[in-house]
PDB file of C-alpha atoms in Angstrom:
ATOM      1  CA  UNK A 874      -0.073  -0.019  -0.059  1.00  0.00           C
ATOM      2  CA  UNK A 875       1.305   3.421  -1.066  1.00  0.00           C
ATOM      3  CA  UNK A 876       0.998   6.291   1.612  1.00  0.00           C
ATOM      4  CA  UNK A 877       1.573   9.812   0.754  1.00  0.00           C
ATOM      5  CA  UNK A 878       2.047  12.338   3.441  1.00  0.00           C
ATOM      6  CA  UNK A 879       1.593  15.947   3.123  1.00  0.00           C
ATOM      7  CA  UNK A 880      -1.230  18.746   2.693  1.00  0.00           C
ATOM      8  CA  UNK A 881      -2.651  19.118  -0.768  1.00  0.00           C
ATOM      9  CA  UNK A 882      -2.104  22.834  -0.784  1.00  0.00           C
ATOM     10  CA  UNK A 883       1.729  22.052  -0.956  1.00  0.00           C
ATOM     11  CA  UNK A 884       3.025  22.568  -4.396  1.00  0.00           C
ATOM     12  CA  UNK A 885       5.459  19.527  -3.761  1.00  0.00           C
ATOM     13  CA  UNK A 886       2.782  17.333  -2.762  1.00  0.00           C
ATOM     14  CA  UNK A 887       0.626  18.285  -5.719  1.00  0.00           C
ATOM     15  CA  UNK A 888       3.418  17.040  -8.030  1.00  0.00           C
ATOM     16  CA  UNK A 889       3.036  13.477  -6.761  1.00  0.00           C
ATOM     17  CA  UNK A 890      -0.849  13.792  -6.555  1.00  0.00           C
ATOM     18  CA  UNK A 891      -0.849  14.777 -10.160  1.00  0.00           C
ATOM     19  CA  UNK A 892       1.556  11.994 -11.300  1.00  0.00           C
ATOM     20  CA  UNK A 893      -0.520   9.311  -9.432  1.00  0.00           C
ATOM     21  CA  UNK A 894      -3.536  10.737 -11.341  1.00  0.00           C
ATOM     22  CA  UNK A 895      -1.489  10.212 -14.551  1.00  0.00           C
ATOM     23  CA  UNK A 896      -0.451   6.755 -13.581  1.00  0.00           C
ATOM     24  CA  UNK A 897      -3.951   5.841 -12.338  1.00  0.00           C
ATOM     25  CA  UNK A 898      -2.205   4.676  -9.345  1.00  0.00           C
ATOM     26  CA  UNK A 899      -4.193   4.369  -6.002  1.00  0.00           C
ATOM     27  CA  UNK A 900      -2.596   5.440  -2.821  1.00  0.00           C
ATOM     28  CA  UNK A 901      -3.792   6.569   0.760  1.00  0.00           C
ATOM     29  CA  UNK A 902      -3.289  10.383   1.326  1.00  0.00           C
ATOM     30  CA  UNK A 903      -2.621  11.423   4.745  1.00  0.00           C
ATOM     31  CA  UNK A 904      -2.572  15.347   4.457  1.00  0.00           C
ATOM     32  CA  UNK A 905      -1.745  15.919   8.290  1.00  0.00           C
ATOM     33  CA  UNK A 906       0.683  13.504   9.520  1.00  0.00           C
ATOM     34  CA  UNK A 907       1.514  13.550  13.280  1.00  0.00           C
ATOM     35  CA  UNK A 908       4.721  15.558  13.832  1.00  0.00           C
ATOM     36  CA  UNK A 909       6.306  12.700  15.663  1.00  0.00           C
ATOM     37  CA  UNK A 910       5.595  10.325  12.597  1.00  0.00           C
ATOM     38  CA  UNK A 911       6.821  13.000  10.370  1.00  0.00           C
ATOM     39  CA  UNK A 912      10.044  13.430  12.247  1.00  0.00           C
ATOM     40  CA  UNK A 913      10.673   9.345  12.159  1.00  0.00           C
ATOM     41  CA  UNK A 914       9.981   9.412   8.354  1.00  0.00           C
ATOM     42  CA  UNK A 915      11.934  12.445   7.263  1.00  0.00           C
ATOM     43  CA  UNK A 916      14.764  14.050   9.226  1.00  0.00           C
ATOM     44  CA  UNK A 917      14.060  17.302   7.554  1.00  0.00           C
ATOM     45  CA  UNK A 918      10.442  17.160   8.955  1.00  0.00           C
ATOM     46  CA  UNK A 919       8.918  18.089   5.563  1.00  0.00           C
ATOM     47  CA  UNK A 920       6.449  16.932   3.130  1.00  0.00           C
ATOM     48  CA  UNK A 921       5.886  14.992   0.914  1.00  0.00           C
ATOM     49  CA  UNK A 922       6.903  11.767   2.014  1.00  0.00           C
ATOM     50  CA  UNK A 923       6.026   8.642   0.354  1.00  0.00           C
ATOM     51  CA  UNK A 924       5.828   5.232   2.190  1.00  0.00           C
ATOM     52  CA  UNK A 925       5.688   2.019  -0.116  1.00  0.00           C
ATOM     53  CA  UNK A 926       5.578  -0.724   2.393  1.00  0.00           C
ATOM     54  CA  UNK A 927       8.798  -0.625   4.356  1.00  0.00           C
ATOM     55  CA  UNK A 928      10.554   1.789   1.911  1.00  0.00           C
ATOM     56  CA  UNK A 929      10.288   5.536   2.785  1.00  0.00           C
ATOM     57  CA  UNK A 930      11.226   8.353   0.294  1.00  0.00           C
ATOM     58  CA  UNK A 931      11.354  12.044   0.526  1.00  0.00           C
ATOM     59  CA  UNK A 932      11.848  14.983  -1.892  1.00  0.00           C
ATOM     60  CA  UNK A 933       8.962  15.485  -4.340  1.00  0.00           C
ATOM     61  CA  UNK A 934      11.120  15.059  -7.623  1.00  0.00           C
ATOM     62  CA  UNK A 935      12.797  11.699  -6.244  1.00  0.00           C
ATOM     63  CA  UNK A 936       9.303  10.572  -5.263  1.00  0.00           C
ATOM     64  CA  UNK A 937       7.984  11.419  -8.848  1.00  0.00           C
ATOM     65  CA  UNK A 938      10.962   9.584 -10.569  1.00  0.00           C
ATOM     66  CA  UNK A 939      10.529   6.438  -8.174  1.00  0.00           C
ATOM     67  CA  UNK A 940       6.834   6.269  -9.091  1.00  0.00           C
ATOM     68  CA  UNK A 941       7.334   6.545 -12.741  1.00  0.00           C
ATOM     69  CA  UNK A 942      10.052   3.876 -12.556  1.00  0.00           C
ATOM     70  CA  UNK A 943       8.095   1.770 -10.189  1.00  0.00           C
ATOM     71  CA  UNK A 944       5.159   1.667 -12.672  1.00  0.00           C
ATOM     72  CA  UNK A 945       7.201   1.143 -15.742  1.00  0.00           C
ATOM     73  CA  UNK A 946       6.345   4.247 -17.474  1.00  0.00           C
ATOM     74  CA  UNK A 947       9.087   4.800 -19.878  1.00  0.00           C
ATOM     75  CA  UNK A 948       6.895   7.471 -21.573  1.00  0.00           C
ATOM     76  CA  UNK A 949       6.912   9.690 -18.465  1.00  0.00           C
ATOM     77  CA  UNK A 950      10.564   8.924 -17.391  1.00  0.00           C
ATOM     78  CA  UNK A 951      12.681   7.337 -20.346  1.00  0.00           C
ATOM     79  CA  UNK A 952      14.630   4.272 -19.983  1.00  0.00           C
ATOM     80  CA  UNK A 953      17.603   5.492 -22.223  1.00  0.00           C
ATOM     81  CA  UNK A 954      20.286   7.213 -20.380  1.00  0.00           C
ATOM     82  CA  UNK A 955      19.968  10.370 -22.457  1.00  0.00           C
ATOM     83  CA  UNK A 956      16.308  10.568 -22.604  1.00  0.00           C
ATOM     84  CA  UNK A 957      16.092  10.169 -18.851  1.00  0.00           C
ATOM     85  CA  UNK A 958      19.165  12.682 -18.245  1.00  0.00           C
ATOM     86  CA  UNK A 959      17.125  15.285 -20.445  1.00  0.00           C
ATOM     87  CA  UNK A 960      13.846  14.910 -18.200  1.00  0.00           C
ATOM     88  CA  UNK A 961      15.867  15.067 -14.950  1.00  0.00           C
ATOM     89  CA  UNK A 962      17.639  18.113 -16.098  1.00  0.00           C
ATOM     90  CA  UNK A 963      14.532  20.043 -16.291  1.00  0.00           C
ATOM     91  CA  UNK A 964      13.291  18.539 -13.083  1.00  0.00           C
ATOM     92  CA  UNK A 965      16.639  19.506 -11.360  1.00  0.00           C
ATOM     93  CA  UNK A 966      16.318  23.100 -12.834  1.00  0.00           C
ATOM     94  CA  UNK A 967      12.907  23.495 -11.404  1.00  0.00           C
ATOM     95  CA  UNK A 968      14.158  22.330  -7.857  1.00  0.00           C
ATOM     96  CA  UNK A 969      17.094  24.740  -7.959  1.00  0.00           C
ATOM     97  CA  UNK A 970      17.089  27.627 -10.122  1.00  0.00           C
ATOM     98  CA  UNK A 971      13.464  28.112 -10.627  1.00  0.00           C
ATOM     99  CA  UNK A 972      12.518  27.644  -6.764  1.00  0.00           C
ATOM    100  CA  UNK A 973      15.314  29.771  -5.687  1.00  0.00           C
ATOM    101  CA  UNK A 974      14.125  32.616  -7.898  1.00  0.00           C
ATOM    102  CA  UNK A 975      10.431  32.758  -6.543  1.00  0.00           C
ATOM    103  CA  UNK A 976      10.944  32.573  -2.905  1.00  0.00           C
ATOM    104  CA  UNK A 977      10.849  36.205  -1.908  1.00  0.00           C
ATOM    105  CA  UNK A 978       8.004  37.533  -4.175  1.00  0.00           C
ATOM    106  CA  UNK A 979       5.844  34.479  -3.650  1.00  0.00           C
ATOM    107  CA  UNK A 980       6.257  34.647   0.103  1.00  0.00           C
ATOM    108  CA  UNK A 981       5.567  38.361   0.247  1.00  0.00           C
ATOM    109  CA  UNK A 982       2.734  38.923  -2.473  1.00  0.00           C
ATOM    110  CA  UNK A 983       0.821  35.326  -2.210  1.00  0.00           C
ATOM    111  CA  UNK A 984       1.643  34.107   1.377  1.00  0.00           C
ATOM    112  CA  UNK A 985       2.022  37.811   2.681  1.00  0.00           C
ATOM    113  CA  UNK A 986       4.473  36.491   5.367  1.00  0.00           C
ATOM    114  CA  UNK A 987       5.717  39.095   7.796  1.00  0.00           C
ATOM    115  CA  UNK A 988       9.236  38.150   7.203  1.00  0.00           C
ATOM    116  CA  UNK A 989       9.174  39.137   3.644  1.00  0.00           C
ATOM    117  CA  UNK A 990       8.111  42.901   3.597  1.00  0.00           C
ATOM    118  CA  UNK A 991      10.671  44.326   1.560  1.00  0.00           C
ATOM    119  CA  UNK A 992       9.021  45.121  -1.832  1.00  0.00           C
ATOM    120  CA  UNK A 993      12.243  46.014  -3.515  1.00  0.00           C
ATOM    121  CA  UNK A 994      13.505  42.532  -2.759  1.00  0.00           C
ATOM    122  CA  UNK A 995      10.176  41.164  -3.916  1.00  0.00           C
ATOM    123  CA  UNK A 996      10.482  42.997  -7.352  1.00  0.00           C
ATOM    124  CA  UNK A 997      14.156  41.753  -7.632  1.00  0.00           C
ATOM    125  CA  UNK A 998      12.710  38.174  -7.056  1.00  0.00           C
ATOM    126  CA  UNK A 999       9.976  38.522  -9.688  1.00  0.00           C
ATOM    127  CA  UNK A1000      12.536  40.039 -12.183  1.00  0.00           C
ATOM    128  CA  UNK A1001      14.765  36.979 -11.762  1.00  0.00           C
ATOM    129  CA  UNK A1002      11.743  34.708 -11.915  1.00  0.00           C
ATOM    130  CA  UNK A1003      10.603  36.346 -15.020  1.00  0.00           C
ATOM    131  CA  UNK A1004      14.019  35.623 -16.861  1.00  0.00           C
ATOM    132  CA  UNK A1005      13.894  32.024 -15.857  1.00  0.00           C
ATOM    133  CA  UNK A1006      10.472  31.638 -17.283  1.00  0.00           C
ATOM    134  CA  UNK A1007      11.824  33.166 -20.507  1.00  0.00           C
ATOM    135  CA  UNK A1008      14.368  30.183 -20.490  1.00  0.00           C
ATOM    136  CA  UNK A1009      11.495  27.857 -20.183  1.00  0.00           C
ATOM    137  CA  UNK A1010       9.721  29.777 -23.017  1.00  0.00           C
ATOM    138  CA  UNK A1011      12.846  29.297 -25.113  1.00  0.00           C
ATOM    139  CA  UNK A1012      12.920  25.658 -24.562  1.00  0.00           C
ATOM    140  CA  UNK A1013       9.204  25.132 -25.505  1.00  0.00           C
ATOM    141  CA  UNK A1014       9.651  27.174 -28.664  1.00  0.00           C
ATOM    142  CA  UNK A1015      12.597  24.747 -29.570  1.00  0.00           C
ATOM    143  CA  UNK A1016      10.436  21.740 -28.708  1.00  0.00           C
ATOM    144  CA  UNK A1017       7.246  23.111 -29.993  1.00  0.00           C
ATOM    145  CA  UNK A1018       5.550  20.624 -27.647  1.00  0.00           C
ATOM    146  CA  UNK A1019       6.710  19.684 -24.052  1.00  0.00           C
ATOM    147  CA  UNK A1020       9.439  20.540 -21.788  1.00  0.00           C
ATOM    148  CA  UNK A1021      11.811  17.805 -22.587  1.00  0.00           C
ATOM    149  CA  UNK A1022      10.955  17.025 -26.234  1.00  0.00           C
ATOM    150  CA  UNK A1023       7.969  16.104 -28.219  1.00  0.00           C
ATOM    151  CA  UNK A1024       6.138  13.990 -25.500  1.00  0.00           C
ATOM    152  CA  UNK A1025       4.718  14.676 -22.003  1.00  0.00           C
ATOM    153  CA  UNK A1026       7.021  13.478 -19.264  1.00  0.00           C
ATOM    154  CA  UNK A1027       7.552  14.023 -15.565  1.00  0.00           C
ATOM    155  CA  UNK A1028       9.289  17.178 -16.176  1.00  0.00           C
ATOM    156  CA  UNK A1029       6.220  18.624 -17.541  1.00  0.00           C
ATOM    157  CA  UNK A1030       4.321  17.743 -14.177  1.00  0.00           C
ATOM    158  CA  UNK A1031       6.927  19.534 -11.997  1.00  0.00           C
ATOM    159  CA  UNK A1032       7.410  22.778 -14.197  1.00  0.00           C
ATOM    160  CA  UNK A1033       3.515  22.803 -14.873  1.00  0.00           C
ATOM    161  CA  UNK A1034       2.870  23.616 -11.399  1.00  0.00           C
ATOM    162  CA  UNK A1035       5.803  25.975 -11.375  1.00  0.00           C
ATOM    163  CA  UNK A1036       4.184  27.765 -14.256  1.00  0.00           C
ATOM    164  CA  UNK A1037       0.761  28.050 -12.479  1.00  0.00           C
ATOM    165  CA  UNK A1038       2.482  29.507  -9.545  1.00  0.00           C
ATOM    166  CA  UNK A1039       4.195  32.086 -11.730  1.00  0.00           C
ATOM    167  CA  UNK A1040       0.790  32.930 -13.498  1.00  0.00           C
ATOM    168  CA  UNK A1041      -1.033  33.465 -10.204  1.00  0.00           C
ATOM    169  CA  UNK A1042       1.611  35.587  -8.480  1.00  0.00           C
ATOM    170  CA  UNK A1043       0.880  39.190  -8.454  1.00  0.00           C
ATOM    171  CA  UNK A1044       3.264  41.583 -10.419  1.00  0.00           C
ATOM    172  CA  UNK A1045       4.481  42.532 -13.930  1.00  0.00           C
ATOM    173  CA  UNK A1046       5.209  39.476 -16.117  1.00  0.00           C
ATOM    174  CA  UNK A1047       6.170  39.218 -19.822  1.00  0.00           C
ATOM    175  CA  UNK A1048       4.021  37.679 -22.278  1.00  0.00           C
ATOM    176  CA  UNK A1049       5.344  34.099 -22.982  1.00  0.00           C
ATOM    177  CA  UNK A1050       3.480  32.681 -25.704  1.00  0.00           C
ATOM    178  CA  UNK A1051       5.104  29.246 -25.858  1.00  0.00           C
ATOM    179  CA  UNK A1052       4.507  28.718 -21.888  1.00  0.00           C
ATOM    180  CA  UNK A1053       0.863  29.986 -22.538  1.00  0.00           C
ATOM    181  CA  UNK A1054       0.350  27.137 -25.386  1.00  0.00           C
ATOM    182  CA  UNK A1055       2.040  24.514 -23.439  1.00  0.00           C
ATOM    183  CA  UNK A1056      -0.023  25.182 -20.403  1.00  0.00           C
ATOM    184  CA  UNK A1057      -3.166  24.808 -22.441  1.00  0.00           C
ATOM    185  CA  UNK A1058      -1.802  21.586 -23.781  1.00  0.00           C
ATOM    186  CA  UNK A1059      -1.534  20.389 -20.297  1.00  0.00           C
ATOM    187  CA  UNK A1060      -4.965  21.109 -19.195  1.00  0.00           C
ATOM    188  CA  UNK A1061      -6.618  17.860 -20.490  1.00  0.00           C
ATOM    189  CA  UNK A1062      -3.895  15.608 -18.635  1.00  0.00           C
ATOM    190  CA  UNK A1063      -5.574  13.568 -16.030  1.00  0.00           C
ATOM    191  CA  UNK A1064      -5.334  15.285 -12.533  1.00  0.00           C
ATOM    192  CA  UNK A1065      -4.618  18.652 -13.925  1.00  0.00           C
ATOM    193  CA  UNK A1066      -8.077  20.230 -13.144  1.00  0.00           C
ATOM    194  CA  UNK A1067      -7.720  19.050  -9.437  1.00  0.00           C
ATOM    195  CA  UNK A1068      -4.275  19.406  -8.574  1.00  0.00           C
ATOM    196  CA  UNK A1069      -3.018  22.378 -10.843  1.00  0.00           C
ATOM    197  CA  UNK A1070      -5.827  24.500 -12.093  1.00  0.00           C
ATOM    198  CA  UNK A1071      -7.736  24.875  -8.930  1.00  0.00           C
ATOM    199  CA  UNK A1072      -6.525  28.168  -7.952  1.00  0.00           C
ATOM    200  CA  UNK A1073      -3.780  27.196  -5.437  1.00  0.00           C
ATOM    201  CA  UNK A1074      -0.538  28.731  -5.910  1.00  0.00           C
TER     202      UNK A1074
END
């Protein structure tokens, strides 16, 4: 039995939930694990955490890789070394470069966290975020389809949620036609309406 721990408002939990919808993979979802249980499962005390029998895994992108491989879905995570590396490259870019860029403006303008009240830093954060979204737009222009090539992969799941967060965060943003067209291609995917296009940033 698969068990996923973490509230569904978390962007990282929603990565896993969307992938499970794509995989048509049943799982038990515990949105509010007890703090002592979470500390036992993940030394970082963060979600999501996946439990597959005695096997425990944390870090959302690692969980997504594991589930796609577990189900033998080479279309979502290619079996070839180069094909897989291309998908993982964009997943890692999402987890490092893109996540780092949005932190201040997202916490200031969406979460309205009292520790993030410097509007100058928020604007600088948004500028950097916009620059990186332009990188994604250029990649989608080159592929003319999906993030890692001509077919939908796990990279589109993690970056689709990132794009939704960017679109819903207040501020001046450039028009990115290839991102917009790609986002529309994602809409019919299983799980998109519930886990992406639901107004949760």
